[in-house]
CSV table of C-alpha atoms and ligand atoms in Angstrom, one decimal:
chain,number,residue,atom,x,y,z
A,1,UNK,CA,15.0,29.2,19.9
A,2,UNK,CA,14.8,26.7,17.1
A,3,UNK,CA,14.3,23.1,18.3
A,4,UNK,CA,16.4,20.4,16.6
A,5,UNK,CA,14.3,17.7,15.0
A,6,UNK,CA,15.3,14.0,15.4
A,7,UNK,CA,16.0,11.7,12.4
A,8,UNK,CA,13.3,9.0,12.2
A,9,UNK,CA,13.0,5.9,10.1
A,10,UNK,CA,11.7,2.4,9.7
A,11,UNK,CA,13.5,0.1,12.2
A,12,UNK,CA,11.6,-3.1,11.5
A,13,UNK,CA,9.1,-4.6,9.0
A,14,UNK,CA,6.7,-7.5,8.9
A,15,UNK,CA,3.8,-8.8,6.8
A,16,UNK,CA,0.7,-11.0,7.3
A,17,UNK,CA,-0.6,-12.7,4.1
A,18,UNK,CA,-3.6,-15.0,4.1
A,19,UNK,CA,-2.6,-18.5,3.0
A,20,UNK,CA,-5.4,-19.0,0.5
A,21,UNK,CA,-4.3,-18.3,-3.1
A,22,UNK,CA,-6.5,-17.6,-6.1
A,23,UNK,CA,-4.7,-18.2,-9.4
A,24,UNK,CA,-5.6,-16.9,-12.8
A,25,UNK,CA,-6.9,-20.4,-13.6
A,26,UNK,CA,-9.3,-19.9,-10.6
A,27,UNK,CA,-10.4,-16.6,-12.2
A,28,UNK,CA,-11.0,-18.4,-15.5
A,29,UNK,CA,-13.6,-20.5,-13.7
A,30,UNK,CA,-15.3,-17.5,-12.2
A,31,UNK,CA,-15.4,-15.1,-15.2
A,32,UNK,CA,-15.1,-14.8,-19.0
A,33,UNK,CA,-11.4,-14.0,-18.7
A,34,UNK,CA,-8.1,-15.7,-19.4
A,35,UNK,CA,-4.7,-16.1,-17.8
A,36,UNK,CA,-3.2,-14.6,-20.9
A,37,UNK,CA,-5.4,-11.4,-20.6
A,38,UNK,CA,-4.7,-11.0,-16.9
A,39,UNK,CA,-0.9,-11.5,-17.2
A,40,UNK,CA,-0.4,-9.4,-20.3
A,41,UNK,CA,-2.6,-6.5,-19.1
A,42,UNK,CA,-1.5,-6.5,-15.4
A,43,UNK,CA,1.4,-8.9,-14.7
A,44,UNK,CA,-0.7,-10.7,-12.0
A,45,UNK,CA,-0.6,-14.5,-11.8
A,46,UNK,CA,-2.1,-15.1,-8.4
A,47,UNK,CA,-3.4,-13.2,-5.3
A,48,UNK,CA,-4.0,-14.1,-1.7
A,49,UNK,CA,-7.6,-13.9,-0.4
A,50,UNK,CA,-8.7,-13.9,3.2
A,51,UNK,CA,-11.1,-16.5,4.5
A,52,UNK,CA,-14.6,-15.1,5.3
A,53,UNK,CA,-14.0,-14.8,9.1
A,54,UNK,CA,-10.7,-12.8,8.6
A,55,UNK,CA,-11.0,-9.0,8.7
A,56,UNK,CA,-8.6,-6.1,8.4
A,57,UNK,CA,-7.6,-5.9,12.1
A,58,UNK,CA,-6.8,-9.6,12.2
A,59,UNK,CA,-4.1,-9.3,9.5
A,60,UNK,CA,-3.0,-5.9,10.8
A,61,UNK,CA,-2.5,-7.2,14.3
A,62,UNK,CA,-0.5,-10.2,13.1
A,63,UNK,CA,1.8,-8.0,11.0
A,64,UNK,CA,2.2,-5.4,13.8
A,65,UNK,CA,3.0,-8.0,16.5
A,66,UNK,CA,5.7,-9.5,14.3
A,67,UNK,CA,7.2,-6.1,13.5
A,68,UNK,CA,7.4,-5.2,17.2
A,69,UNK,CA,9.0,-8.6,18.0
A,70,UNK,CA,11.6,-8.0,15.3
A,71,UNK,CA,12.4,-4.6,16.8
A,72,UNK,CA,12.6,-6.2,20.3
A,73,UNK,CA,10.0,-3.9,21.6
A,74,UNK,CA,7.1,-4.7,24.0
A,75,UNK,CA,3.6,-3.6,23.1
A,76,UNK,CA,3.4,-1.2,26.0
A,77,UNK,CA,6.3,0.7,24.5
A,78,UNK,CA,4.1,1.7,21.5
A,79,UNK,CA,3.0,5.4,21.5
A,80,UNK,CA,0.8,5.4,18.4
A,81,UNK,CA,-0.8,2.9,16.1
A,82,UNK,CA,-1.7,4.1,12.6
A,83,UNK,CA,-3.6,1.7,10.3
A,84,UNK,CA,-3.7,2.9,6.7
A,85,UNK,CA,-6.7,1.2,5.1
A,86,UNK,CA,-9.8,1.6,3.0
A,87,UNK,CA,-11.2,-1.7,4.2
A,88,UNK,CA,-11.4,-1.4,8.0
A,89,UNK,CA,-13.5,-3.9,10.0
A,90,UNK,CA,-16.1,-1.2,10.7
A,91,UNK,CA,-16.6,2.5,10.0
A,92,UNK,CA,-16.7,2.9,13.8
A,93,UNK,CA,-14.5,2.1,15.7
A,94,UNK,CA,-11.3,2.4,13.8
A,95,UNK,CA,-9.3,-0.7,12.9
A,96,UNK,CA,-6.3,1.0,14.6
A,97,UNK,CA,-8.2,0.8,18.0
A,98,UNK,CA,-8.9,-2.9,17.5
A,99,UNK,CA,-5.2,-3.5,16.7
A,100,UNK,CA,-4.1,-1.4,19.7
A,101,UNK,CA,-6.2,-3.5,22.0
A,102,UNK,CA,-5.2,-6.8,20.6
A,103,UNK,CA,-1.5,-5.9,20.7
A,104,UNK,CA,-1.8,-4.9,24.3
A,105,UNK,CA,-0.4,-1.5,23.3
A,106,UNK,CA,-2.0,0.0,26.5
A,107,UNK,CA,-0.2,3.4,26.3
A,108,UNK,CA,-0.9,4.0,22.6
A,109,UNK,CA,-3.1,6.4,20.7
A,110,UNK,CA,-4.7,4.9,17.6
A,111,UNK,CA,-6.3,6.1,14.4
A,112,UNK,CA,-7.0,5.0,10.8
A,113,UNK,CA,-5.7,6.8,7.8
A,114,UNK,CA,-7.6,6.7,4.5
A,115,UNK,CA,-5.3,7.6,1.6
A,116,UNK,CA,-5.9,4.5,-0.4
A,117,UNK,CA,-2.9,2.9,-2.1
A,118,UNK,CA,-0.4,5.5,-0.9
A,119,UNK,CA,-1.7,5.0,2.7
A,120,UNK,CA,1.5,3.4,4.0
A,121,UNK,CA,3.5,6.3,2.5
A,122,UNK,CA,1.2,8.8,4.1
A,123,UNK,CA,1.4,6.8,7.4
A,124,UNK,CA,5.1,6.7,7.7
A,125,UNK,CA,5.2,10.4,6.8
A,126,UNK,CA,2.8,11.2,9.7
A,127,UNK,CA,4.8,8.9,12.0
A,128,UNK,CA,8.0,10.6,11.1
A,129,UNK,CA,6.6,14.0,12.1
A,130,UNK,CA,5.7,12.7,15.6
A,131,UNK,CA,9.0,11.0,16.1
A,132,UNK,CA,11.1,13.9,14.7
A,133,UNK,CA,9.3,16.4,16.9
A,134,UNK,CA,10.0,14.3,19.9
A,135,UNK,CA,6.3,13.8,20.7
A,136,UNK,CA,6.5,10.0,20.3
A,137,UNK,CA,9.4,7.4,20.2
A,138,UNK,CA,7.6,4.4,18.8
A,139,UNK,CA,4.9,4.5,16.1
A,140,UNK,CA,3.5,1.3,14.5
A,141,UNK,CA,2.3,2.0,10.9
A,142,UNK,CA,0.3,-0.8,9.2
A,143,UNK,CA,-0.9,-0.8,5.6
A,144,UNK,CA,-3.7,-3.4,5.6
A,145,UNK,CA,-6.5,-4.3,3.1
A,146,UNK,CA,-9.1,-6.9,2.6
A,147,UNK,CA,-10.0,-5.7,-0.8
A,148,UNK,CA,-11.7,-8.9,-1.8
A,149,UNK,CA,-14.6,-7.7,0.4
A,150,UNK,CA,-15.2,-4.6,-1.7
A,151,UNK,CA,-14.3,-6.0,-5.2
A,152,UNK,CA,-17.4,-7.0,-7.1
A,153,UNK,CA,-17.4,-10.7,-7.6
A,154,UNK,CA,-19.5,-10.1,-10.8
A,155,UNK,CA,-17.0,-7.6,-12.3
A,156,UNK,CA,-14.0,-9.2,-14.1
A,157,UNK,CA,-12.6,-5.7,-14.7
A,158,UNK,CA,-11.8,-5.2,-11.0
A,159,UNK,CA,-12.1,-8.5,-9.2
A,160,UNK,CA,-9.0,-10.1,-10.8
A,161,UNK,CA,-6.8,-7.2,-9.8
A,162,UNK,CA,-6.9,-7.2,-6.0
A,163,UNK,CA,-5.5,-9.2,-3.2
A,164,UNK,CA,-5.6,-9.2,0.7
A,165,UNK,CA,-2.6,-8.6,2.9
A,166,UNK,CA,-1.0,-6.4,5.6
A,167,UNK,CA,2.5,-4.9,6.0
A,168,UNK,CA,3.7,-3.2,9.2
A,169,UNK,CA,6.6,-1.0,10.1
A,170,UNK,CA,7.9,0.4,13.3
A,171,UNK,CA,9.1,4.0,13.0
A,172,UNK,CA,11.6,5.2,15.7
A,173,UNK,CA,14.5,7.6,16.1
A,174,UNK,CA,17.5,6.6,14.0
A,175,UNK,CA,21.1,7.7,13.6
A,176,UNK,CA,21.8,11.1,12.0
A,177,UNK,CA,21.5,10.9,8.2
A,178,UNK,CA,19.5,7.6,8.3
A,179,UNK,CA,15.8,7.1,8.0
A,180,UNK,CA,13.2,9.1,6.1
A,181,UNK,CA,14.8,12.0,4.2
A,182,UNK,CA,11.8,13.5,2.6
A,183,UNK,CA,8.2,12.8,1.5
A,184,UNK,CA,5.9,14.1,-1.2
A,185,UNK,CA,2.1,13.7,-0.6
A,186,UNK,CA,-0.5,14.8,-3.1
A,187,UNK,CA,-4.2,14.7,-3.9
A,188,UNK,CA,-6.6,15.6,-6.6
A,189,UNK,CA,-10.2,15.0,-5.5
A,190,UNK,CA,-11.5,16.0,-8.9
A,191,UNK,CA,-10.6,12.5,-9.9
A,192,UNK,CA,-12.7,11.0,-7.1
A,193,UNK,CA,-15.3,9.3,-9.5
A,194,UNK,CA,-12.5,7.3,-11.2
A,195,UNK,CA,-12.1,4.9,-8.2
A,196,UNK,CA,-15.0,4.9,-5.8
A,197,UNK,CA,-17.4,2.8,-3.7
A,198,UNK,CA,-20.6,4.8,-4.4
A,199,UNK,CA,-22.7,3.7,-1.5
A,200,UNK,CA,-22.5,2.9,2.2
A,201,UNK,CA,-21.3,6.3,3.3
A,202,UNK,CA,-23.2,9.5,4.4
A,203,UNK,CA,-23.7,10.5,0.7
A,204,UNK,CA,-25.6,7.4,-0.1
A,205,UNK,CA,-26.3,5.3,2.9
A,206,UNK,CA,-26.6,1.5,2.5
A,207,UNK,CA,-30.1,0.4,1.5
A,208,UNK,CA,-31.6,-2.6,-0.2
A,209,UNK,CA,-31.6,-0.4,-3.4
A,210,UNK,CA,-27.8,0.3,-3.1
A,211,UNK,CA,-27.1,-3.3,-2.6
A,212,UNK,CA,-29.3,-4.3,-5.5
A,213,UNK,CA,-27.4,-1.9,-7.7
A,214,UNK,CA,-24.1,-3.2,-6.4
A,215,UNK,CA,-23.1,0.3,-5.3
A,216,UNK,CA,-21.3,-1.1,-2.2
A,217,UNK,CA,-18.6,-2.4,-4.5
A,218,UNK,CA,-15.6,-0.6,-5.9
A,219,UNK,CA,-16.0,1.0,-9.3
A,220,UNK,CA,-13.1,1.9,-11.4
A,221,UNK,CA,-12.3,3.8,-14.6
A,222,UNK,CA,-9.2,1.7,-15.3
A,223,UNK,CA,-7.7,3.6,-18.3
A,224,UNK,CA,-8.2,7.0,-16.6
A,225,UNK,CA,-6.4,5.7,-13.4
A,226,UNK,CA,-3.7,4.1,-15.6
A,227,UNK,CA,-2.9,7.5,-17.3
A,228,UNK,CA,-2.8,9.3,-14.0
A,229,UNK,CA,-0.6,6.6,-12.4
A,230,UNK,CA,2.0,6.7,-15.2
A,231,UNK,CA,2.3,10.5,-14.8
A,232,UNK,CA,2.5,10.7,-11.0
A,233,UNK,CA,4.8,7.7,-10.4
A,234,UNK,CA,7.6,9.5,-12.3
A,235,UNK,CA,6.8,13.1,-11.2
A,236,UNK,CA,6.5,12.2,-7.5
A,237,UNK,CA,9.7,10.1,-7.5
A,238,UNK,CA,11.6,13.0,-9.1
A,239,UNK,CA,10.1,15.5,-6.6
A,240,UNK,CA,11.0,13.6,-3.5
A,241,UNK,CA,14.6,13.2,-4.8
A,242,UNK,CA,14.8,16.9,-5.5
A,243,UNK,CA,13.6,17.6,-1.9
A,244,UNK,CA,16.7,15.8,-0.6
A,245,UNK,CA,19.1,17.2,-3.3
A,246,UNK,CA,19.5,13.9,-5.0
A,247,UNK,CA,19.1,12.5,-8.6
A,248,UNK,CA,17.5,9.5,-10.1
A,249,UNK,CA,21.0,8.0,-10.5
A,250,UNK,CA,21.3,8.0,-6.7
A,251,UNK,CA,18.4,5.5,-6.3
A,252,UNK,CA,19.5,2.1,-5.1
A,253,UNK,CA,16.0,0.6,-4.9
A,254,UNK,CA,12.7,1.7,-6.2
A,255,UNK,CA,9.7,0.3,-4.4
A,256,UNK,CA,6.7,1.1,-6.6
A,257,UNK,CA,3.0,0.5,-5.7
A,258,UNK,CA,2.3,-3.0,-7.1
A,259,UNK,CA,-0.9,-2.4,-9.1
A,260,UNK,CA,0.1,-3.2,-12.7
A,261,UNK,CA,3.4,-4.4,-14.2
A,262,UNK,CA,2.9,-2.0,-17.1
A,263,UNK,CA,2.7,1.0,-14.7
A,264,UNK,CA,5.8,-0.2,-12.9
A,265,UNK,CA,7.7,-0.7,-16.1
A,266,UNK,CA,6.8,2.7,-17.4
A,267,UNK,CA,8.0,4.3,-14.1
A,268,UNK,CA,11.2,2.3,-14.3
A,269,UNK,CA,12.0,3.3,-17.9
A,270,UNK,CA,11.1,7.0,-17.3
A,271,UNK,CA,13.5,7.0,-14.3
A,272,UNK,CA,16.1,5.2,-16.3
A,273,UNK,CA,16.5,2.4,-13.8
A,274,UNK,CA,17.7,-1.2,-14.5
A,275,UNK,CA,15.3,-4.0,-13.6
A,276,UNK,CA,17.4,-5.1,-10.6
A,277,UNK,CA,16.8,-1.7,-8.9
A,278,UNK,CA,13.0,-2.1,-8.9
A,279,UNK,CA,11.0,-4.4,-6.7
A,280,UNK,CA,8.3,-6.4,-8.4
A,281,UNK,CA,5.9,-8.8,-6.7
A,282,UNK,CA,2.6,-7.9,-8.3
A,283,UNK,CA,2.6,-11.3,-10.0
A,284,UNK,CA,2.2,-13.1,-6.6
A,285,UNK,CA,0.0,-10.7,-4.6
A,286,UNK,CA,-2.0,-8.6,-7.1
A,287,UNK,CA,-2.8,-5.1,-6.0
A,288,UNK,CA,-3.0,-5.0,-2.1
A,289,UNK,CA,-3.4,-1.2,-2.0
A,290,UNK,CA,-1.9,0.2,1.2
A,291,UNK,CA,-0.2,-3.1,2.0
A,292,UNK,CA,1.7,-3.2,-1.3
A,293,UNK,CA,4.7,-1.0,-0.4
A,294,UNK,CA,5.5,-2.5,3.0
A,295,UNK,CA,5.1,-6.1,1.6
A,296,UNK,CA,7.5,-5.2,-1.2
A,297,UNK,CA,10.0,-3.5,1.2
A,298,UNK,CA,9.9,-6.5,3.5
A,299,UNK,CA,10.5,-8.9,0.6
A,300,UNK,CA,13.4,-6.8,-0.6
A,301,UNK,CA,14.9,-6.9,2.9
A,302,UNK,CA,14.5,-10.6,3.3
A,303,UNK,CA,15.9,-11.3,-0.1
A,304,UNK,CA,19.1,-9.3,0.8
A,305,UNK,CA,18.3,-6.6,-1.8
A,306,UNK,CA,18.2,-3.8,0.8
A,307,UNK,CA,21.5,-2.8,2.4
A,308,UNK,CA,22.6,-0.4,5.1
A,309,UNK,CA,23.0,3.1,3.6
A,310,UNK,CA,20.9,2.4,0.4
A,311,UNK,CA,18.7,5.1,-1.0
A,312,UNK,CA,15.2,3.7,-1.2
A,313,UNK,CA,12.3,5.5,-2.9
A,314,UNK,CA,8.8,4.3,-2.3
A,315,UNK,CA,6.1,5.7,-4.6
A,316,UNK,CA,2.3,5.0,-5.0
A,317,UNK,CA,-1.0,6.3,-6.4
A,318,UNK,CA,-4.6,5.5,-5.7
A,319,UNK,CA,-8.2,6.5,-5.0
A,320,UNK,CA,-8.9,10.0,-4.1
A,321,UNK,CA,-7.1,10.5,-6.3
A,322,UNK,CA,-3.9,10.5,-4.1
A,323,UNK,CA,-0.2,10.0,-4.6
A,324,UNK,CA,2.8,9.9,-2.4
A,325,UNK,CA,6.6,9.2,-2.4
A,326,UNK,CA,9.1,8.8,0.3
A,327,UNK,CA,12.9,8.8,0.1
A,328,UNK,CA,14.8,6.8,2.8
A,329,UNK,CA,18.4,6.2,3.7
A,330,UNK,CA,18.1,2.6,4.8
A,331,UNK,CA,19.4,1.7,8.3
A,332,UNK,CA,19.0,2.7,11.9
B,1,UT7,O1,-4.2,1.0,-6.9
B,1,UT7,C1,-4.9,1.7,-7.9
B,1,UT7,C2,-5.9,0.8,-8.5
B,1,UT7,N1,-6.2,0.9,-9.9
B,1,UT7,C3,-5.3,0.7,-10.9
B,1,UT7,O2,-4.1,0.6,-10.7
B,1,UT7,C4,-5.9,0.5,-12.3
B,1,UT7,C5,-5.1,1.1,-13.4
B,1,UT7,N2,-5.5,0.6,-14.6
B,1,UT7,C6,-5.2,-0.6,-15.1
B,1,UT7,O3,-4.4,-1.3,-14.5
B,1,UT7,C7,-5.8,-1.0,-16.4
B,1,UT7,O4,-6.6,0.0,-16.9
B,1,UT7,C8,-6.7,-2.3,-16.3
B,1,UT7,C9,-5.7,-3.5,-16.0
B,1,UT7,C10,-7.7,-2.2,-15.1
B,1,UT7,C11,-7.4,-2.6,-17.6
B,1,UT7,O5,-6.5,-2.7,-18.6
B,1,UT7,P1,-6.8,-1.8,-20.0
B,1,UT7,O6,-5.7,-2.2,-20.9
B,1,UT7,O7,-6.9,-0.4,-19.6
B,1,UT7,O8,-8.1,-2.4,-20.4
B,1,UT7,P2,-9.6,-1.7,-20.6
B,1,UT7,O9,-10.1,-1.3,-19.3
B,1,UT7,O10,-9.4,-0.6,-21.7
B,1,UT7,O11,-10.4,-2.9,-21.3
B,1,UT7,C12,-10.0,-3.5,-22.5
B,1,UT7,C13,-10.9,-4.7,-22.7
B,1,UT7,C14,-12.4,-4.3,-22.6
B,1,UT7,O12,-13.1,-5.0,-23.6
B,1,UT7,P3,-13.6,-4.2,-24.9
B,1,UT7,O13,-14.5,-3.1,-24.4
B,1,UT7,O14,-12.3,-3.7,-25.5
B,1,UT7,O15,-14.3,-5.2,-25.7
B,1,UT7,C15,-12.8,-4.9,-21.2
B,1,UT7,O16,-14.1,-5.3,-21.1
B,1,UT7,O17,-10.7,-5.7,-21.8
B,1,UT7,C16,-11.9,-6.2,-21.2
B,1,UT7,N3,-11.6,-6.7,-19.9
B,1,UT7,C17,-11.3,-8.0,-19.7
B,1,UT7,N4,-11.2,-9.0,-20.5
B,1,UT7,C18,-10.8,-10.2,-20.0
B,1,UT7,C19,-11.6,-6.0,-18.7
B,1,UT7,N5,-11.3,-6.9,-17.7
B,1,UT7,C20,-11.1,-8.1,-18.3
B,1,UT7,C21,-10.7,-9.4,-17.8
B,1,UT7,N6,-10.6,-10.4,-18.7
B,1,UT7,N7,-10.5,-9.6,-16.5
């Protein structure tokens, strides 16, 4: 007998952003760069940077705790904690286990998910499966990064781009027709060298030589990632709409990964959307990878730009290479 799946969706959101801000003027003091170059090539004006003692699980726990409070849920009601991150506190144990413990989510399973910038989209998609199937009722999904720890402070080409932050969502059963309607997840590992931390893993374990060669820092082929991003942001948005039998005209709010204003603008124009239907905050946060979509969503909600019944499309691309999109009918 076929078992009916439950509708599942985001019932609350929260963020944790470190208070310290580095502006483009600060970057001018660190590198041979200019506010003009950074703004015109990326749209970024400033980014938040964690203090040295703050790690991924600190920001993730703060965001998750606030998201649970907003949903009026106690930590022991959580069934699963997923932390989407490429900058966990440690390789072992997972950041999710540290968050689970500090939340007091004593009944919860916990794991990290590495899908780079689309990590939050991957995370809510996984959460939806568990909730839809009836396996779990309450899943906390956190997108959290401390990218300032893996960006090379001697590389102006990457260091100016990234910021630190966390965004958390609680995924629960929702009313019929509400919540996550469809997702599209994709990967192309042939593009792995375009965005990579070469050393520190089992391929090239950390050694004094890898540190000397700065191979524990992120390396990026910017123009290659840019071309890929422009293509998949449009394609993936259209594919997820097709999966729910909808068109680009049906979009009420596009929440694109906040990496570069030129990539966001290209997606907006290709999808034929007016500026007011697209969330942009890359100017104030830079690229926060897996935190970027939940932070933008939360901002849209707190600014009153997200209404019950709205069709929201989130779309992202990142290291892997990976991409992902999710279509949601907002409301619970
Ligand atoms: O979440 C996924 C993460 N990655 C991305 O989203 C990256 C996607 N790519 C991009 O956003 C863009 O490729 C960048 C913003 C990274 C770079 O912009 P671009 O227009 O593709 O510039 P470019 O890499 O082709 O570099 C152009 C010039 C170079 O100088 P030359 O070789 O033309 O003399 C760079 O050395 O700009 C120079 N440059 C800088 N100049 C001043 C690179 N970084 C800087 C900088 N300040 N910070």
